[in-house]
CSV table of C-alpha atoms in Angstrom, one decimal:
chain,number,residue,atom,x,y,z
A,1149,MET,CA,-121.8,34.2,47.3
A,1150,GLU,CA,-121.4,37.2,45.0
A,1151,TYR,CA,-118.4,39.5,45.4
A,1152,MET,CA,-118.8,43.2,44.4
A,1153,THR,CA,-115.9,44.5,42.2
A,1154,GLU,CA,-115.0,48.1,42.1
A,1155,SER,CA,-113.0,49.6,39.3
A,1156,THR,CA,-110.5,52.1,40.5
A,1157,ASP,CA,-109.1,54.7,38.0
A,1158,ARG,CA,-105.6,55.6,39.2
A,1159,SER,CA,-105.0,58.1,36.3
A,1160,PRO,CA,-104.3,61.6,37.7
A,1161,GLY,CA,-107.2,64.1,37.6
A,1162,HIS,CA,-107.2,67.3,35.6
A,1163,ILE,CA,-107.1,70.8,37.0
A,1164,LEU,CA,-107.9,74.1,35.5
A,1165,CYS,CA,-105.3,76.6,34.3
A,1166,CYS,CA,-105.2,79.5,36.7
A,1167,GLU,CA,-104.9,81.9,33.8
A,1168,CYS,CA,-107.3,80.8,31.1
A,1169,GLY,CA,-109.3,78.0,32.8
A,1170,VAL,CA,-108.4,75.2,30.3
A,1171,PRO,CA,-108.3,71.7,31.8
A,1172,ILE,CA,-104.7,70.6,32.0
A,1173,SER,CA,-102.7,67.9,33.8
A,1174,PRO,CA,-101.2,69.0,37.0
A,1175,ASN,CA,-97.7,70.7,36.8
A,1176,PRO,CA,-95.6,72.6,39.3
A,1177,ALA,CA,-96.7,76.0,37.8
A,1178,ASN,CA,-100.4,75.0,37.4
A,1179,ILE,CA,-100.4,76.9,34.1
A,1180,CYS,CA,-101.0,75.6,30.7
A,1181,VAL,CA,-98.1,75.7,28.2
A,1182,ALA,CA,-99.6,78.5,26.1
A,1183,CYS,CA,-100.0,80.8,29.1
A,1184,LEU,CA,-96.5,79.8,30.4
A,1185,ARG,CA,-94.9,80.7,27.1
A,1186,SER,CA,-96.7,84.0,27.0
A,1187,LYS,CA,-95.3,84.9,30.5
A,1188,VAL,CA,-91.8,83.4,30.1
A,1189,ASP,CA,-89.4,83.4,27.1
A,1190,ILE,CA,-86.5,81.1,27.8
A,1191,SER,CA,-84.7,82.2,24.6
A,1192,GLN,CA,-84.5,85.8,25.9
A,1193,GLY,CA,-80.9,87.0,25.7
A,1194,ILE,CA,-79.9,84.6,22.9
A,1195,PRO,CA,-79.3,86.7,19.8
A,1196,LYS,CA,-81.5,85.7,16.8
A,1197,GLN,CA,-79.2,87.2,14.2
A,1198,VAL,CA,-75.3,86.9,14.4
A,1199,SER,CA,-72.6,87.8,11.9
A,1200,VAL,CA,-69.9,85.4,10.7
A,1201,SER,CA,-66.7,86.5,8.9
A,1202,PHE,CA,-65.8,84.6,5.7
A,1203,CYS,CA,-62.7,85.1,3.5
A,1204,LYS,CA,-63.6,84.6,-0.2
A,1205,GLN,CA,-60.0,84.3,-1.3
A,1206,CYS,CA,-59.0,81.2,0.8
A,1207,GLN,CA,-62.6,80.0,1.6
A,1208,ARG,CA,-62.1,80.1,5.4
A,1209,TYR,CA,-64.3,81.2,8.3
A,1210,PHE,CA,-63.1,83.3,11.2
A,1211,GLN,CA,-63.0,81.7,14.6
A,1212,PRO,CA,-62.3,84.2,17.4
A,1213,PRO,CA,-59.9,85.3,18.7
A,1214,GLY,CA,-57.6,84.9,15.7
A,1215,THR,CA,-58.0,81.7,13.8
A,1216,TRP,CA,-59.3,81.0,10.3
A,1217,ILE,CA,-60.5,77.5,9.6
A,1218,GLN,CA,-61.8,75.7,6.6
A,1219,CYS,CA,-65.4,74.4,6.9
A,1220,ALA,CA,-67.7,72.8,4.4
A,1221,LEU,CA,-71.4,73.9,4.3
A,1222,GLU,CA,-73.5,72.2,6.9
A,1223,SER,CA,-70.5,70.4,8.4
A,1224,ARG,CA,-70.0,69.6,12.0
A,1225,GLU,CA,-67.0,72.0,12.1
A,1226,LEU,CA,-69.2,74.9,10.8
A,1227,LEU,CA,-72.0,74.1,13.3
A,1228,ALA,CA,-69.5,74.1,16.2
A,1229,LEU,CA,-68.2,77.5,15.0
A,1230,CYS,CA,-71.8,78.9,14.9
A,1231,LEU,CA,-72.5,77.7,18.4
A,1232,LYS,CA,-69.4,79.2,19.8
A,1233,LYS,CA,-70.6,82.6,18.5
A,1234,ILE,CA,-73.5,82.4,21.1
A,1235,LYS,CA,-71.7,80.4,23.7
A,1236,ALA,CA,-72.2,82.8,26.6
A,1237,PRO,CA,-76.0,83.2,26.2
A,1238,LEU,CA,-76.4,79.4,25.7
A,1239,SER,CA,-74.7,78.7,29.0
A,1240,LYS,CA,-77.8,79.9,30.8
A,1241,VAL,CA,-80.0,77.2,29.2
A,1242,ARG,CA,-79.7,73.5,28.3
A,1243,LEU,CA,-79.0,72.8,24.7
A,1244,VAL,CA,-81.0,69.7,23.6
A,1245,ASP,CA,-80.5,69.7,19.8
A,1246,ALA,CA,-78.9,71.9,17.1
A,1247,GLY,CA,-78.9,71.5,13.3
A,1248,PHE,CA,-78.8,73.5,10.1
A,1249,VAL,CA,-81.9,74.7,8.2
A,1250,TRP,CA,-81.1,74.5,4.4
A,1251,THR,CA,-80.3,77.8,2.8
A,1252,GLU,CA,-79.3,78.5,-0.8
A,1253,PRO,CA,-75.4,78.2,-0.9
A,1254,HIS,CA,-74.9,81.7,-2.3
A,1255,SER,CA,-77.5,83.5,-0.1
A,1256,LYS,CA,-74.8,84.5,2.5
A,1257,ARG,CA,-77.1,83.2,5.2
A,1258,LEU,CA,-76.7,80.3,7.6
A,1259,LYS,CA,-79.7,79.2,9.7
A,1260,VAL,CA,-79.3,77.0,12.8
A,1261,LYS,CA,-82.3,75.4,14.4
A,1262,LEU,CA,-81.8,75.2,18.2
A,1263,THR,CA,-83.9,73.2,20.8
A,1264,ILE,CA,-83.3,74.4,24.4
A,1265,GLN,CA,-84.8,73.7,27.8
A,1266,LYS,CA,-84.9,75.7,31.0
A,1267,GLU,CA,-86.5,75.4,34.5
A,1268,VAL,CA,-89.1,78.1,35.1
A,1269,MET,CA,-91.8,78.7,37.7
A,1270,ASN,CA,-91.7,76.3,40.6
A,1271,GLY,CA,-89.5,73.8,38.8
A,1272,ALA,CA,-91.5,73.4,35.6
A,1273,ILE,CA,-89.3,72.5,32.6
A,1274,LEU,CA,-90.1,74.5,29.4
A,1275,GLN,CA,-88.7,73.5,26.0
A,1276,GLN,CA,-88.5,75.9,23.1
A,1277,VAL,CA,-87.4,75.6,19.4
A,1278,PHE,CA,-86.2,78.7,17.5
A,1279,VAL,CA,-83.9,79.6,14.6
A,1280,VAL,CA,-80.8,81.7,14.7
A,1281,ASP,CA,-79.9,83.5,11.5
A,1282,TYR,CA,-76.2,83.9,10.7
A,1283,VAL,CA,-75.2,86.6,8.2
A,1284,VAL,CA,-72.0,85.7,6.3
A,1285,GLN,CA,-69.9,88.8,6.0
A,1286,SER,CA,-66.9,89.0,3.6
A,1287,GLN,CA,-63.6,89.8,5.4
A,1288,MET,CA,-60.1,89.3,4.0
A,1289,CYS,CA,-57.9,87.2,6.3
A,1290,GLY,CA,-54.4,88.4,7.2
A,1291,ASP,CA,-52.7,85.9,4.9
A,1292,CYS,CA,-54.7,87.0,1.9
A,1293,HIS,CA,-54.3,90.6,2.8
A,1294,ARG,CA,-50.5,90.3,2.7
A,1295,VAL,CA,-50.8,88.6,-0.6
A,1296,GLU,CA,-52.8,91.5,-2.1
A,1297,ALA,CA,-50.3,93.9,-0.5
A,1298,LYS,CA,-47.4,92.1,-2.2
A,1299,ASP,CA,-45.9,91.6,1.2
A,1300,PHE,CA,-47.2,88.1,1.7
A,1301,TRP,CA,-44.2,86.0,2.7
A,1302,LYS,CA,-42.3,85.8,5.9
A,1303,ALA,CA,-39.9,83.1,4.9
A,1304,VAL,CA,-38.5,81.7,1.6
A,1305,ILE,CA,-36.6,78.6,0.8
A,1306,GLN,CA,-34.3,78.8,-2.2
A,1307,VAL,CA,-33.4,75.2,-3.4
A,1308,ARG,CA,-30.6,75.1,-5.9
A,1309,GLN,CA,-28.5,72.4,-7.6
A,1310,LYS,CA,-25.5,73.2,-9.7
A,1311,THR,CA,-26.2,70.7,-12.5
A,1312,LEU,CA,-27.5,70.9,-16.1
A,1313,HIS,CA,-30.2,68.2,-15.4
A,1314,LYS,CA,-33.3,68.5,-13.3
A,1315,LYS,CA,-33.7,64.8,-12.5
A,1316,THR,CA,-33.3,65.4,-8.7
A,1317,PHE,CA,-35.9,68.2,-8.8
A,1318,TYR,CA,-38.4,66.0,-10.6
A,1319,TYR,CA,-37.8,63.3,-7.9
A,1320,LEU,CA,-38.1,65.9,-5.1
A,1321,GLU,CA,-41.4,67.2,-6.6
A,1322,GLN,CA,-42.9,63.8,-6.3
A,1323,LEU,CA,-41.8,63.4,-2.7
A,1324,ILE,CA,-43.3,66.7,-1.8
A,1325,LEU,CA,-46.6,65.7,-3.4
A,1326,LYS,CA,-46.6,62.3,-1.8
A,1327,TYR,CA,-46.1,63.6,1.8
A,1328,GLY,CA,-48.2,66.8,1.3
A,1329,MET,CA,-45.4,69.2,2.1
A,1330,HIS,CA,-46.7,71.8,-0.3
A,1331,GLN,CA,-49.9,72.5,1.6
A,1332,ASN,CA,-48.4,75.4,3.7
A,1333,THR,CA,-46.7,77.1,0.8
A,1334,LEU,CA,-48.0,80.4,-0.4
A,1335,ARG,CA,-46.3,80.2,-3.7
A,1336,ILE,CA,-43.9,78.0,-5.6
A,1337,LYS,CA,-41.7,79.6,-8.2
A,1338,GLU,CA,-39.6,77.7,-10.7
A,1339,ILE,CA,-36.4,79.3,-12.1
A,1340,HIS,CA,-33.7,78.0,-14.3
A,1341,ASP,CA,-31.5,76.5,-11.6
A,1342,GLY,CA,-34.0,75.6,-8.8
A,1343,LEU,CA,-37.2,76.2,-6.9
A,1344,ASP,CA,-38.3,78.9,-4.5
A,1345,PHE,CA,-40.9,78.1,-1.8
A,1346,TYR,CA,-42.6,81.0,0.0
A,1347,TYR,CA,-44.2,80.6,3.4
A,1348,SER,CA,-46.3,82.8,5.8
A,1349,SER,CA,-44.3,81.8,8.8
A,1350,LYS,CA,-40.7,80.8,9.6
A,1351,GLN,CA,-41.9,77.6,11.4
A,1352,HIS,CA,-43.4,76.3,8.2
A,1353,ALA,CA,-40.2,77.0,6.3
A,1354,GLN,CA,-38.1,75.2,9.0
A,1355,LYS,CA,-40.3,72.2,8.7
A,1356,MET,CA,-39.7,72.1,4.9
A,1357,VAL,CA,-36.0,72.4,5.4
A,1358,GLU,CA,-36.0,69.4,7.8
A,1359,PHE,CA,-37.9,67.5,5.2
A,1360,LEU,CA,-35.4,68.3,2.5
A,1361,GLN,CA,-32.5,67.2,4.7
A,1362,CYS,CA,-34.2,63.8,5.1
A,1363,THR,CA,-35.0,63.2,1.5
A,1364,VAL,CA,-32.0,64.6,-0.5
A,1365,PRO,CA,-28.3,65.1,0.4
A,1366,CYS,CA,-28.0,68.8,0.9
A,1367,ARG,CA,-26.8,71.6,3.1
A,1368,TYR,CA,-28.4,75.0,4.0
A,1369,LYS,CA,-27.6,78.5,5.3
A,1370,ALA,CA,-30.2,80.7,7.1
A,1371,SER,CA,-30.3,84.4,7.1
A,1372,GLN,CA,-32.9,87.1,8.0
A,1373,ARG,CA,-33.6,90.7,7.1
A,1374,LEU,CA,-35.2,93.3,9.4
A,1375,ILE,CA,-38.3,94.8,7.9
A,1376,SER,CA,-39.7,96.9,10.7
A,1377,GLN,CA,-39.5,97.3,14.5
A,1378,ASP,CA,-41.4,98.9,17.3
A,1379,ILE,CA,-39.1,100.2,20.0
A,1380,HIS,CA,-41.9,100.8,22.4
A,1381,SER,CA,-43.2,97.2,22.5
A,1382,ASN,CA,-39.8,95.7,21.6
A,1383,THR,CA,-41.3,93.7,18.6
A,1384,TYR,CA,-39.4,93.0,15.4
A,1385,ASN,CA,-40.6,92.0,11.9
A,1386,TYR,CA,-38.1,89.8,10.0
A,1387,LYS,CA,-38.1,88.0,6.6
A,1388,SER,CA,-36.1,84.8,6.7
A,1389,THR,CA,-34.2,83.2,3.8
A,1390,PHE,CA,-33.0,79.6,3.7
A,1391,SER,CA,-30.5,78.8,1.0
A,1392,VAL,CA,-30.5,75.0,0.3
A,1393,GLU,CA,-27.9,73.5,-1.9
A,1394,ILE,CA,-28.3,70.0,-3.2
A,1395,VAL,CA,-25.2,68.0,-4.1
A,1396,PRO,CA,-24.2,68.6,-7.7
A,1397,VAL,CA,-24.6,65.0,-8.8
A,1398,CYS,CA,-27.5,63.4,-10.6
A,1399,LYS,CA,-28.4,59.9,-11.6
A,1400,ASP,CA,-26.3,58.4,-14.5
A,1401,ASN,CA,-23.3,60.8,-13.8
A,1402,VAL,CA,-19.8,59.5,-13.9
A,1403,VAL,CA,-17.8,60.8,-10.9
A,1404,CYS,CA,-14.2,60.6,-9.8
A,1405,LEU,CA,-13.8,60.1,-6.0
A,1406,SER,CA,-10.8,61.4,-4.0
A,1407,PRO,CA,-8.4,58.7,-3.0
A,1408,LYS,CA,-9.2,59.2,0.6
A,1409,LEU,CA,-13.0,58.8,0.0
A,1410,ALA,CA,-12.6,55.8,-2.3
A,1411,GLN,CA,-10.5,54.1,0.4
A,1412,SER,CA,-13.0,54.8,3.1
A,1413,LEU,CA,-15.8,53.4,1.0
A,1414,GLY,CA,-14.1,49.9,0.8
A,1415,ASN,CA,-11.1,50.5,-1.5
A,1416,MET,CA,-13.3,50.9,-4.6
A,1417,ASN,CA,-12.0,52.5,-7.8
A,1418,GLN,CA,-12.1,56.3,-8.0
A,1419,ILE,CA,-14.2,56.2,-11.3
A,1420,CYS,CA,-17.7,55.3,-10.3
A,1421,VAL,CA,-21.3,55.7,-11.7
A,1422,CYS,CA,-24.1,57.3,-9.8
A,1423,ILE,CA,-27.0,54.8,-10.1
A,1424,ARG,CA,-29.5,56.9,-8.1
A,1425,VAL,CA,-29.8,59.9,-5.7
A,1426,THR,CA,-32.3,59.6,-2.8
A,1427,SER,CA,-31.4,60.6,0.7
A,1428,ALA,CA,-27.8,59.6,-0.2
A,1429,ILE,CA,-25.7,59.3,-3.4
A,1430,HIS,CA,-25.6,55.6,-4.5
A,1431,LEU,CA,-22.5,54.7,-6.4
A,1432,VAL,CA,-21.4,51.5,-8.2
A,1433,ASP,CA,-17.9,50.6,-9.5
A,1434,PRO,CA,-18.3,49.4,-13.1
A,1435,ASN,CA,-15.1,47.4,-12.8
A,1436,THR,CA,-15.9,45.4,-9.7
A,1437,LEU,CA,-19.7,45.9,-9.0
A,1438,GLN,CA,-18.9,47.3,-5.6
A,1439,VAL,CA,-21.6,49.7,-4.3
A,1440,ALA,CA,-21.4,52.4,-1.7
A,1441,ASP,CA,-23.6,55.1,-0.3
A,1442,THR,CA,-22.5,58.7,0.4
A,1443,ASP,CA,-24.6,61.0,2.5
A,1444,GLY,CA,-24.6,64.8,2.3
A,1445,SER,CA,-22.1,65.4,5.2
A,1446,THR,CA,-19.6,63.0,3.7
A,1447,PHE,CA,-19.9,64.6,0.3
A,1448,TRP,CA,-19.3,68.1,1.6
A,1449,SER,CA,-16.2,66.8,3.5
A,1450,ASN,CA,-14.8,65.2,0.4
A,1451,PRO,CA,-16.5,66.8,-2.6
A,1452,PHE,CA,-16.5,65.3,-6.1
A,1453,ASN,CA,-18.0,66.5,-9.4
A,1454,SER,CA,-19.5,64.9,-12.4
A,1455,LEU,CA,-16.9,64.3,-15.2
A,1456,CYS,CA,-19.4,64.5,-18.0
A,1457,HIS,CA,-22.9,66.0,-18.3
A,1458,LEU,CA,-25.7,64.0,-19.9
A,1459,ARG,CA,-25.6,65.9,-23.1
A,1460,GLN,CA,-22.3,64.2,-23.8
A,1461,LEU,CA,-23.8,60.7,-23.8
A,1462,GLU,CA,-23.0,58.8,-27.0
A,1463,GLU,CA,-24.6,55.8,-28.5
A,1464,PHE,CA,-22.6,52.6,-28.8
A,1465,ILE,CA,-23.4,49.2,-30.3
A,1466,VAL,CA,-22.3,46.0,-28.5
A,1467,MET,CA,-20.0,43.9,-30.7
A,1468,GLU,CA,-19.1,41.2,-28.1
A,1469,CYS,CA,-20.2,40.6,-24.5
A,1470,SER,CA,-19.1,38.1,-21.9
A,1471,THR,CA,-20.0,37.8,-18.2
A,1472,VAL,CA,-17.3,37.8,-15.6
A,1473,ARG,CA,-18.0,35.0,-13.1
A,1474,ASP,CA,-15.1,35.3,-10.7
A,1475,ILE,CA,-14.7,38.8,-9.4
A,1476,LYS,CA,-11.4,39.4,-7.7
A,1477,ARG,CA,-12.0,41.6,-4.6
A,1478,ALA,CA,-9.3,43.7,-3.0
A,1479,ALA,CA,-8.6,43.7,0.7
A,1480,GLY,CA,-11.3,45.6,2.7
A,1481,ALA,CA,-13.7,45.5,-0.3
A,1482,GLY,CA,-17.3,46.6,0.5
A,1483,MET,CA,-20.6,45.2,-0.6
A,1484,ILE,CA,-21.2,43.8,-4.1
A,1485,SER,CA,-24.4,44.7,-6.0
A,1486,LYS,CA,-26.8,41.8,-6.5
A,1487,LYS,CA,-28.9,43.6,-9.1
A,1488,HIS,CA,-26.1,43.9,-11.6
A,1489,ALA,CA,-23.8,41.6,-13.4
A,1490,LEU,CA,-20.2,42.3,-14.3
A,1491,GLY,CA,-19.5,42.1,-18.0
A,1492,GLU,CA,-16.6,42.6,-20.4
A,1493,VAL,CA,-17.7,44.1,-23.7
A,1494,TRP,CA,-16.4,45.4,-27.0
A,1495,VAL,CA,-18.3,48.4,-28.3
A,1496,GLN,CA,-18.3,50.6,-31.3
A,1497,LYS,CA,-19.7,54.1,-31.7
A,1498,THR,CA,-22.7,54.1,-34.1
A,1499,SER,CA,-21.2,57.3,-35.6
A,1500,GLU,CA,-18.0,55.3,-36.5
A,1501,MET,CA,-19.6,52.3,-38.0
A,1502,ASN,CA,-17.6,52.9,-41.2
A,1503,THR,CA,-14.4,52.4,-39.3
A,1504,ASP,CA,-12.9,49.5,-37.4
A,1505,LYS,CA,-12.3,51.4,-34.2
A,1506,GLN,CA,-13.6,49.6,-31.2
A,1507,TYR,CA,-13.4,50.1,-27.4
A,1508,PHE,CA,-13.0,47.5,-24.6
A,1509,CYS,CA,-14.5,48.2,-21.2
A,1510,ARG,CA,-16.0,46.5,-18.1
A,1511,THR,CA,-19.6,47.4,-17.2
A,1512,HIS,CA,-22.1,46.8,-14.5
A,1513,LEU,CA,-24.8,46.1,-17.2
A,1514,GLY,CA,-23.7,42.6,-18.0
A,1515,HIS,CA,-27.2,41.2,-17.3
A,1516,LEU,CA,-28.8,43.5,-19.9
A,1517,LEU,CA,-26.4,43.5,-22.9
A,1518,ASN,CA,-26.2,41.2,-25.8
A,1519,PRO,CA,-24.3,41.5,-29.1
A,1520,GLY,CA,-26.2,44.0,-31.4
A,1521,ASP,CA,-27.8,46.0,-28.5
A,1522,LEU,CA,-27.5,49.8,-28.4
A,1523,VAL,CA,-26.2,51.3,-25.2
A,1524,LEU,CA,-25.5,54.9,-24.1
A,1525,GLY,CA,-22.1,55.8,-22.5
A,1526,PHE,CA,-19.4,58.3,-22.1
A,1527,ASP,CA,-16.3,58.3,-24.2
A,1528,LEU,CA,-13.6,59.3,-21.7
A,1529,ALA,CA,-10.7,58.5,-24.0
A,1530,ASN,CA,-11.6,61.4,-26.4
A,1531,CYS,CA,-13.0,63.7,-23.7
A,1532,ASN,CA,-11.2,66.6,-22.0
A,1533,LEU,CA,-11.5,65.7,-18.4
A,1534,ASN,CA,-10.7,68.8,-16.3
A,1535,ASP,CA,-11.0,67.3,-12.8
A,1536,GLU,CA,-8.4,67.6,-10.0
A,1537,HIS,CA,-8.8,64.0,-9.0
A,1538,VAL,CA,-8.5,62.6,-12.6
A,1539,ASN,CA,-5.4,64.7,-13.3
A,1540,LYS,CA,-3.6,62.9,-10.4
A,1541,MET,CA,-4.7,59.4,-11.4
A,1542,ASN,CA,-2.6,57.1,-13.5
A,1543,SER,CA,-3.9,57.1,-17.1
A,1544,ASP,CA,-4.1,53.3,-17.1
A,1545,ARG,CA,-6.7,53.5,-14.3
A,1546,VAL,CA,-9.1,55.7,-16.3
A,1547,PRO,CA,-11.3,53.6,-18.6
A,1548,ASP,CA,-11.8,54.5,-22.2
A,1549,VAL,CA,-15.6,54.1,-22.1
A,1550,VAL,CA,-18.1,54.0,-19.2
A,1551,LEU,CA,-21.4,52.5,-20.2
A,1552,ILE,CA,-24.5,54.0,-18.4
A,1553,LYS,CA,-27.7,52.4,-19.6
A,1554,LYS,CA,-29.2,50.3,-22.4
A,1555,SER,CA,-30.9,52.3,-25.2
A,1556,TYR,CA,-34.5,51.7,-26.2
A,1557,ASP,CA,-36.8,53.3,-28.7
A,1558,ARG,CA,-38.1,56.4,-26.9
A,1559,THR,CA,-41.1,57.0,-29.2
A,1560,LYS,CA,-42.4,53.4,-28.6
A,1561,ARG,CA,-41.9,53.8,-24.8
A,1562,GLN,CA,-43.9,57.0,-24.7
A,1563,ARG,CA,-46.8,55.4,-26.7
A,1564,ARG,CA,-47.0,52.4,-24.4
A,1565,ARG,CA,-46.7,54.4,-21.2
A,1566,ASN,CA,-50.1,53.9,-19.5
A,1567,TRP,CA,-49.4,55.9,-16.3
A,1568,LYS,CA,-48.9,59.5,-15.3
A,1569,LEU,CA,-47.6,61.7,-12.5
A,1570,LYS,CA,-49.0,64.7,-10.7
A,1571,GLU,CA,-47.2,68.0,-10.7
A,1572,LEU,CA,-46.9,70.9,-8.3
A,1573,ALA,CA,-48.8,74.1,-9.1
A,1574,ARG,CA,-45.9,76.6,-9.6
A,1575,GLU,CA,-45.0,79.6,-11.5
A,1576,ARG,CA,-42.5,79.1,-14.3
A,1577,GLU,CA,-40.1,81.5,-16.0
A,1578,ASN,CA,-37.2,81.2,-18.5
A,1579,MET,CA,-38.4,77.7,-19.5
A,1580,ASP,CA,-35.7,75.8,-21.3
A,1581,THR,CA,-36.7,73.8,-24.5
A,1582,ASP,CA,-34.7,70.9,-23.1
A,1583,ASP,CA,-37.0,70.5,-20.1
A,1584,GLU,CA,-39.4,68.1,-21.9
A,1585,ARG,CA,-36.5,65.8,-22.8
A,1586,GLN,CA,-35.2,65.9,-19.2
A,1587,TYR,CA,-38.7,65.0,-17.9
A,1588,GLN,CA,-38.9,62.0,-20.3
A,1589,ASP,CA,-35.5,60.9,-19.0
A,1590,PHE,CA,-37.0,61.0,-15.4
A,1591,LEU,CA,-40.0,58.9,-16.5
A,1592,GLU,CA,-37.7,56.3,-18.0
A,1593,ASP,CA,-35.6,56.2,-14.8
A,1594,LEU,CA,-38.8,55.4,-12.9
A,1595,GLU,CA,-39.5,52.5,-15.3
A,1596,GLU,CA,-36.0,51.2,-14.9
A,1597,ASP,CA,-35.4,51.6,-11.2
A,1598,GLU,CA,-37.8,50.0,-8.7
A,1599,ALA,CA,-36.0,51.6,-5.7
A,1600,ILE,CA,-36.9,55.1,-6.9
A,1601,ARG,CA,-40.4,54.0,-7.9
A,1602,LYS,CA,-41.3,53.0,-4.3
A,1603,ASN,CA,-41.1,56.7,-3.2
A,1604,VAL,CA,-43.3,58.0,-6.0
A,1605,ASN,CA,-47.1,57.9,-6.4
A,1606,ILE,CA,-47.8,56.6,-9.9
A,1607,TYR,CA,-51.4,57.0,-11.2
A,1608,ARG,CA,-53.1,54.9,-13.8
A,1609,ASP,CA,-53.8,56.8,-17.1
A,1610,SER,CA,-57.2,55.7,-18.2
A,1611,THR,CA,-56.8,57.4,-21.6
A,1612,ILE,CA,-54.1,54.9,-22.6
A,1613,PRO,CA,-55.5,51.3,-23.2
A,1614,VAL,CA,-53.8,48.4,-21.6
A,1615,GLU,CA,-51.8,46.4,-24.1
A,1616,SER,CA,-51.6,42.7,-23.8
A,1617,ASP,CA,-48.7,42.2,-26.2
A,1618,THR,CA,-45.2,42.3,-24.8
A,1619,ASP,CA,-42.5,44.7,-25.8
A,1620,ASP,CA,-40.2,43.2,-28.4
A,1621,GLU,CA,-37.2,45.2,-27.1
A,1622,GLY,CA,-37.8,44.1,-23.6
A,1623,ALA,CA,-38.0,47.8,-22.4
A,1624,PRO,CA,-38.8,47.9,-18.6
A,1625,ARG,CA,-42.4,48.9,-17.8
A,1626,ILE,CA,-44.4,49.6,-14.6
A,1627,SER,CA,-47.0,46.9,-13.7
A,1628,LEU,CA,-50.6,47.8,-13.0
A,1629,ALA,CA,-50.2,46.6,-9.4
A,1630,GLU,CA,-47.8,49.5,-8.7
A,1631,MET,CA,-50.3,52.2,-10.0
A,1632,LEU,CA,-52.9,54.1,-8.1
A,1633,GLU,CA,-56.3,55.1,-9.3
A,1634,ASP,CA,-56.5,58.9,-9.8
A,1635,LEU,CA,-59.0,60.2,-7.2
A,1636,HIS,CA,-61.5,62.8,-8.3
A,1637,ILE,CA,-63.4,64.5,-5.4
A,1638,SER,CA,-66.8,66.0,-6.5
A,1639,GLN,CA,-67.6,69.6,-5.6
A,1640,ASP,CA,-70.6,71.1,-4.0
A,1641,ALA,CA,-72.5,74.2,-5.2
A,1642,THR,CA,-70.0,76.6,-3.6
A,1643,GLY,CA,-67.1,75.0,-5.5
A,1644,GLU,CA,-65.8,73.5,-2.2
A,1645,GLU,CA,-64.5,69.9,-1.8
A,1646,GLY,CA,-66.6,67.8,0.5
A,1647,ALA,CA,-70.0,67.4,-1.2
A,1648,SER,CA,-70.4,64.0,0.4
A,1649,MET,CA,-70.7,65.7,3.8
A,1650,MET,CA,-73.8,67.7,2.7
A,1651,THR,CA,-76.9,66.6,4.4
């Protein structure tokens, strides 16, 4: 028996377009795409040319109603800004895709290719692709306008320290760079006794003042001056000033505490050495190795001053040195330093080598000194100490010499230094010729003190080769593990950072 097979074609049939008669597949409108597009334009109402405001001074685009934002060319942020300019017309259609069409970076044109869909006759879905041309117009933003009008700042922070050395400011500069606190500043001005930070808003200045209070022991006073007012709208325009005073004590200063403060810190001696200044003043007693920390509020309640400035440092040579093993501690004594060793030394000034005059003292540098070493210190025996606390002390309690730090060959240390620091971009005036020496002192402090080094970003200097030989003098150096590689971000054709985001 033979069975007859019949092939059935289930594919839909074709119909003729009611406009032009072309065979097409059935659709709700029964019209071909060409005729449908000639009758309906779904992009109608969407502007094909839009203007975008751009500030050439600060390289920012204007985002209505009153925001200026930083955007790289062909970035997602810039695309979102362009789409927001036509947000209302786009709400009537369905946005399928959007992307930039490449334009020459300096053409002042941005082209965005849009793909949209919309339901037209009898439920037919029509898709259309078109390009919106954005014209970049130059417009100065409010911040840059105030800069050009010489009325650019709304708040200023005046940071001052009544000392002859700038070690604390060099340390503060590195903290500001590490945590990016300089990003909102309009201008930084360096003067002989401090820094001035200018801001466009009082809120930014207050944030900086809070940062200073957390990083260095200080106090501040705030004031404001009325610039203009509108009695009809009850609005006032003020300029605010924050006067910040840092404690007048630097690293390696010899200080004399008040009897009350010395007793509250664990019955330590009044003559102490400041080993570092961070968020507090760190003191060490060279006679007992007792250490204590004093914050800003405690200092202003019981102030003390430096007995000698760093220009009075003298060079001594160690004649004899012995380590004190058993340290007698008084009642109520505080913490003893584990990083230092108590030593008893006989020293002689290098300027008095032709005499037999020697000085005996106790020092916290017993772990570093050996006979024949050079050490820097203060000669208190032959110094006129005009201090209210010293004048009331028994003369037997005031040491003849206070040793500060071991002396190394500065030229050799500079030559071997294979690292560098970044600096704040600031305006300078009345530069002192002593600033370079003070900066070298700060770099040496970083090499000698690991606690300060942890708060500073240190970068590898590729121009200095790595030396495998060791330092004969044993001068402290920073290891490569503590250094960061200096990051160089490439720039695109407009001079903007972020070339890696270009598509």
